[in-house]
C-alpha cells in the first residue's frame, strides 16, 4: 500500500493499480498513474463521490474504471495486495493500492492563537514560515508545502533560522542586546579574558523588553558556531 505517487509510482510500473478515494485527488492520482501503468482503477469503498464535474469528465475521457461498492475483503499473498472483494460479490485483481483520503491538518493550536488558515485548513505562512500572528511559526504538513518528511525537515530548519533572526532583530530594536554587551564589557574589564557566553547569558538580568533571555541564547549558539 502506498501514499505518494511521485515517490512510489516507479515501483509499480506495469502493475494493476487501484486508487482508494472519492474526491478530486483520487481522479488526479489515477490520471497520473497512467504514466506508469495502463491498468488503473478507482475504488471508493461505498463513499459518495465528491469529485467535480471536470474530474468526472476526465474519468470518462480516459476510461478509468470506478468501483463504487464497499470493500468487503482484501486478498493478499504475504505482504502483497492481490485482490479486492466487494460486498456485492464482485472482485478485482490488483497489485498495488494507493490511498488518497486527503490530509488532516492539526491546526487547532495555531487557530487558537489567532493564526489564519486557508480553506483546506492549512496554516498560512510566508516564505520564512511566519504565520499571520507575530511570534508564531509553522512548518511541515500543516502548511501548504508538499507533505514529505524531507520537506518538513527543511522547513523546520528555515523556521528555526527565522526565529533566531527575528529574536536578534528584536533585541536590537528593544536595546536588549546593549544590556548583554554591558555584562560582556564588565567581565572583560574585571578578568581580562572572555567567559563562556552561556554563563554570561545566565548572569544577564531579566528584562521585560522582548524575549531577552531567549534572544541571548539564540545568539549564543550563533557565536559559538561561528567562532
Short mmCIF file of C-alpha atoms in Angstrom, two decimals:
data_model
loop_
_atom_site.label_atom_id
_atom_site.label_comp_id
_atom_site.label_asym_id
_atom_site.label_seq_id
_atom_site.Cartn_x
_atom_site.Cartn_y
_atom_site.Cartn_z
CA UNK A 1 0.00 0.00 0.00
CA UNK A 2 1.35 3.40 -0.99
CA UNK A 3 0.60 7.05 -0.30
CA UNK A 4 2.71 9.13 -2.69
CA UNK A 5 2.53 8.59 -6.45
CA UNK A 6 5.53 10.87 -7.00
CA UNK A 7 7.69 8.80 -4.64
CA UNK A 8 6.46 5.31 -5.48
CA UNK A 9 4.94 5.41 -8.96
CA UNK A 10 8.08 3.93 -10.49
CA UNK A 11 7.81 0.94 -8.13
CA UNK A 12 4.54 -0.21 -9.69
CA UNK A 13 5.26 0.20 -13.39
CA UNK A 14 3.17 -2.17 -15.48
CA UNK A 15 1.15 -3.43 -12.48
CA UNK A 16 -2.60 -3.44 -11.80
CA UNK A 17 -3.16 -0.36 -9.64
CA UNK A 18 -6.12 0.72 -7.50
CA UNK A 19 -6.57 4.27 -6.22
CA UNK A 20 -8.54 4.49 -2.96
CA UNK A 21 -10.54 7.71 -2.67
CA UNK A 22 -13.64 9.61 -3.65
CA UNK A 23 -12.56 13.22 -4.23
CA UNK A 24 -10.74 15.18 -6.94
CA UNK A 25 -7.38 13.98 -5.64
CA UNK A 26 -8.27 10.35 -6.38
CA UNK A 27 -9.05 11.19 -10.00
CA UNK A 28 -5.82 13.14 -10.40
CA UNK A 29 -3.87 10.26 -8.84
CA UNK A 30 -5.47 7.82 -11.28
CA UNK A 31 -4.60 10.01 -14.25
CA UNK A 32 -1.05 10.47 -13.01
CA UNK A 33 -0.57 6.73 -12.60
CA UNK A 34 -1.38 6.17 -16.29
CA UNK A 35 2.21 7.21 -16.97
CA UNK A 36 3.29 4.07 -15.10
CA UNK A 37 0.61 1.53 -15.99
CA UNK A 38 -2.32 1.07 -18.40
CA UNK A 39 -4.31 -0.74 -15.68
CA UNK A 40 -5.57 1.85 -13.18
CA UNK A 41 -8.92 1.91 -11.35
CA UNK A 42 -10.55 3.96 -8.58
CA UNK A 43 -12.20 2.31 -5.56
CA UNK A 44 -14.48 4.47 -3.40
CA UNK A 45 -15.36 1.90 -0.70
CA UNK A 46 -19.02 2.89 -0.96
CA UNK A 47 -18.37 6.56 -0.22
CA UNK A 48 -20.32 9.22 -2.08
CA UNK A 49 -18.02 10.70 -4.68
CA UNK A 50 -17.12 14.37 -4.29
CA UNK A 51 -15.14 14.99 -7.45
CA UNK A 52 -16.02 17.91 -9.66
CA UNK A 53 -17.81 17.76 -12.99
CA UNK A 54 -14.49 18.42 -14.71
CA UNK A 55 -12.91 15.45 -12.94
CA UNK A 56 -15.92 13.26 -13.78
CA UNK A 57 -15.41 14.09 -17.46
CA UNK A 58 -11.75 13.12 -17.18
CA UNK A 59 -12.78 9.72 -15.82
CA UNK A 60 -14.95 9.17 -18.89
CA UNK A 61 -12.42 10.61 -21.31
CA UNK A 62 -9.56 8.44 -20.07
CA UNK A 63 -11.80 5.41 -19.41
CA UNK A 64 -10.85 4.95 -15.75
CA UNK A 65 -12.91 2.15 -14.12
CA UNK A 66 -14.61 3.16 -10.85
CA UNK A 67 -15.66 0.57 -8.26
CA UNK A 68 -18.26 2.24 -6.05
CA UNK A 69 -19.07 -0.78 -3.86
CA UNK A 70 -17.88 -1.21 -0.29
CA UNK A 71 -14.72 -3.26 0.11
CA UNK A 72 -15.54 -6.48 1.98
CA UNK A 73 -12.15 -8.13 1.99
CA UNK A 74 -8.59 -7.56 0.88
CA UNK A 75 -6.78 -10.57 -0.52
CA UNK A 76 -3.02 -10.83 -0.25
CA UNK A 77 -0.03 -13.08 -0.69
CA UNK A 78 2.31 -12.49 2.21
CA UNK A 79 2.61 -8.71 2.45
CA UNK A 80 1.50 -8.10 -1.13
CA UNK A 81 -2.04 -6.97 -2.02
CA UNK A 82 -3.52 -9.20 -4.70
CA UNK A 83 -7.29 -8.74 -4.76
CA UNK A 84 -10.19 -6.60 -3.56
CA UNK A 85 -13.52 -8.29 -2.83
CA UNK A 86 -16.63 -6.11 -2.69
CA UNK A 87 -19.85 -6.50 -0.73
CA UNK A 88 -21.84 -7.35 -3.87
CA UNK A 89 -19.66 -10.40 -4.52
CA UNK A 90 -17.55 -8.91 -7.31
CA UNK A 91 -13.77 -8.93 -7.23
CA UNK A 92 -10.90 -7.19 -8.94
CA UNK A 93 -7.26 -8.20 -9.05
CA UNK A 94 -4.73 -5.57 -8.04
CA UNK A 95 -1.01 -5.48 -7.34
CA UNK A 96 -0.71 -2.04 -5.75
CA UNK A 97 -3.03 0.19 -3.74
CA UNK A 98 -2.62 3.96 -3.31
CA UNK A 99 -4.58 5.78 -0.58
CA UNK A 100 -5.88 9.32 -1.18
CA UNK A 101 -8.20 10.01 1.74
CA UNK A 102 -6.98 13.60 1.97
CA UNK A 103 -4.84 15.35 4.56
CA UNK A 104 -5.78 16.13 8.16
CA UNK A 105 -4.22 19.36 9.39
CA UNK A 106 -3.55 19.58 13.12
CA UNK A 107 -4.04 23.33 13.25
CA UNK A 108 -6.01 23.75 16.49
CA UNK A 109 -3.16 25.34 18.45
CA UNK A 110 -2.36 27.81 15.67
CA UNK A 111 -6.03 28.73 15.23
CA UNK A 112 -6.45 29.24 18.98
CA UNK A 113 -3.52 31.66 18.84
CA UNK A 114 -5.26 33.56 16.05
CA UNK A 115 -3.24 32.33 13.06
CA UNK A 116 -5.14 32.22 9.77
CA UNK A 117 -5.68 29.02 7.80
CA UNK A 118 -6.77 28.51 4.21
CA UNK A 119 -9.97 26.83 3.03
CA UNK A 120 -8.35 23.39 3.36
CA UNK A 121 -7.18 24.04 6.92
CA UNK A 122 -3.51 24.62 6.10
CA UNK A 123 -1.78 27.26 8.21
CA UNK A 124 -0.94 30.32 6.11
CA UNK A 125 2.77 31.19 6.23
CA UNK A 126 5.17 33.45 4.36
CA UNK A 127 8.39 32.27 2.69
CA UNK A 128 10.17 32.36 6.05
CA UNK A 129 7.45 30.25 7.75
CA UNK A 130 5.96 33.11 9.78
CA UNK A 131 2.21 32.78 10.34
CA UNK A 132 -0.16 35.74 10.34
CA UNK A 133 0.44 36.13 14.11
CA UNK A 134 3.71 37.69 15.23
CA UNK A 135 5.88 35.21 17.10
CA UNK A 136 4.06 32.13 15.79
CA UNK A 137 5.71 29.95 13.15
CA UNK A 138 4.64 26.78 11.34
CA UNK A 139 6.42 24.15 9.27
CA UNK A 140 5.74 20.80 7.65
CA UNK A 141 2.46 19.18 6.69
CA UNK A 142 0.30 21.78 8.48
CA UNK A 143 1.41 24.31 5.84
CA UNK A 144 0.72 24.33 2.07
CA UNK A 145 4.05 22.56 1.43
CA UNK A 146 4.18 19.12 -0.18
CA UNK A 147 3.70 16.67 2.68
CA UNK A 148 7.03 14.84 2.78
CA UNK A 149 9.37 14.31 5.73
CA UNK A 150 12.40 15.72 3.95
CA UNK A 151 10.50 18.90 3.07
CA UNK A 152 9.17 19.21 6.63
CA UNK A 153 12.71 18.87 7.99
CA UNK A 154 13.95 21.60 5.66
CA UNK A 155 11.07 23.86 6.63
CA UNK A 156 11.84 23.25 10.29
CA UNK A 157 15.40 24.48 9.71
CA UNK A 158 14.10 27.53 7.84
CA UNK A 159 11.64 28.33 10.63
CA UNK A 160 14.39 27.97 13.25
CA UNK A 161 16.64 30.38 11.37
CA UNK A 162 13.76 32.83 11.04
CA UNK A 163 13.04 32.66 14.77
CA UNK A 164 16.72 33.25 15.53
CA UNK A 165 16.88 36.22 13.17
CA UNK A 166 13.61 37.73 14.43
CA UNK A 167 14.76 37.48 18.05
CA UNK A 168 18.08 39.09 17.17
CA UNK A 169 16.40 41.98 15.38
CA UNK A 170 14.02 42.38 18.31
CA UNK A 171 16.97 42.54 20.72
CA UNK A 172 18.40 45.41 18.66
CA UNK A 173 15.08 47.24 18.44
CA UNK A 174 14.45 46.99 22.21
CA UNK A 175 18.11 47.64 23.15
CA UNK A 176 18.19 44.31 24.99
CA UNK A 177 21.47 43.41 23.28
CA UNK A 178 23.05 46.54 24.78
CA UNK A 179 22.45 45.17 28.30
CA UNK A 180 24.07 41.89 27.30
CA UNK A 181 27.01 43.80 25.86
CA UNK A 182 27.39 45.73 29.11
CA UNK A 183 27.81 42.46 31.01
CA UNK A 184 30.43 41.34 28.49
CA UNK A 185 32.45 44.53 28.82
CA UNK A 186 32.31 44.48 32.62
CA UNK A 187 33.56 40.91 32.65
CA UNK A 188 36.38 41.66 30.24
CA UNK A 189 37.47 44.59 32.36
CA UNK A 190 37.47 42.51 35.55
CA UNK A 191 39.09 39.31 34.29
CA UNK A 192 40.91 40.29 31.12
CA UNK A 193 39.55 37.23 29.31
CA UNK A 194 36.10 36.30 27.98
CA UNK A 195 33.94 33.82 29.84
CA UNK A 196 31.73 31.24 28.22
CA UNK A 197 28.86 33.18 26.71
CA UNK A 198 26.25 30.82 28.15
CA UNK A 199 27.49 31.78 31.61
CA UNK A 200 27.09 35.43 30.67
CA UNK A 201 23.58 34.80 29.40
CA UNK A 202 22.60 33.26 32.73
CA UNK A 203 24.11 36.23 34.57
CA UNK A 204 22.26 38.81 32.47
CA UNK A 205 19.36 40.43 34.39
CA UNK A 206 15.91 39.53 33.10
CA UNK A 207 14.13 42.15 31.05
CA UNK A 208 10.54 42.89 30.22
CA UNK A 209 11.64 44.36 26.90
CA UNK A 210 11.07 41.50 24.47
CA UNK A 211 12.46 37.98 24.71
CA UNK A 212 15.88 38.94 26.04
CA UNK A 213 16.82 35.61 27.58
CA UNK A 214 15.75 33.60 24.55
CA UNK A 215 17.36 36.08 22.18
CA UNK A 216 20.68 35.86 24.02
CA UNK A 217 20.57 32.08 23.97
CA UNK A 218 19.84 32.08 20.24
CA UNK A 219 22.69 34.47 19.54
CA UNK A 220 24.98 32.46 21.82
CA UNK A 221 24.56 29.46 19.55
CA UNK A 222 25.34 31.62 16.53
CA UNK A 223 28.51 33.00 18.16
CA UNK A 224 29.64 29.52 19.21
CA UNK A 225 29.20 28.09 15.72
CA UNK A 226 30.99 30.94 14.00
CA UNK A 227 33.86 31.02 16.47
#
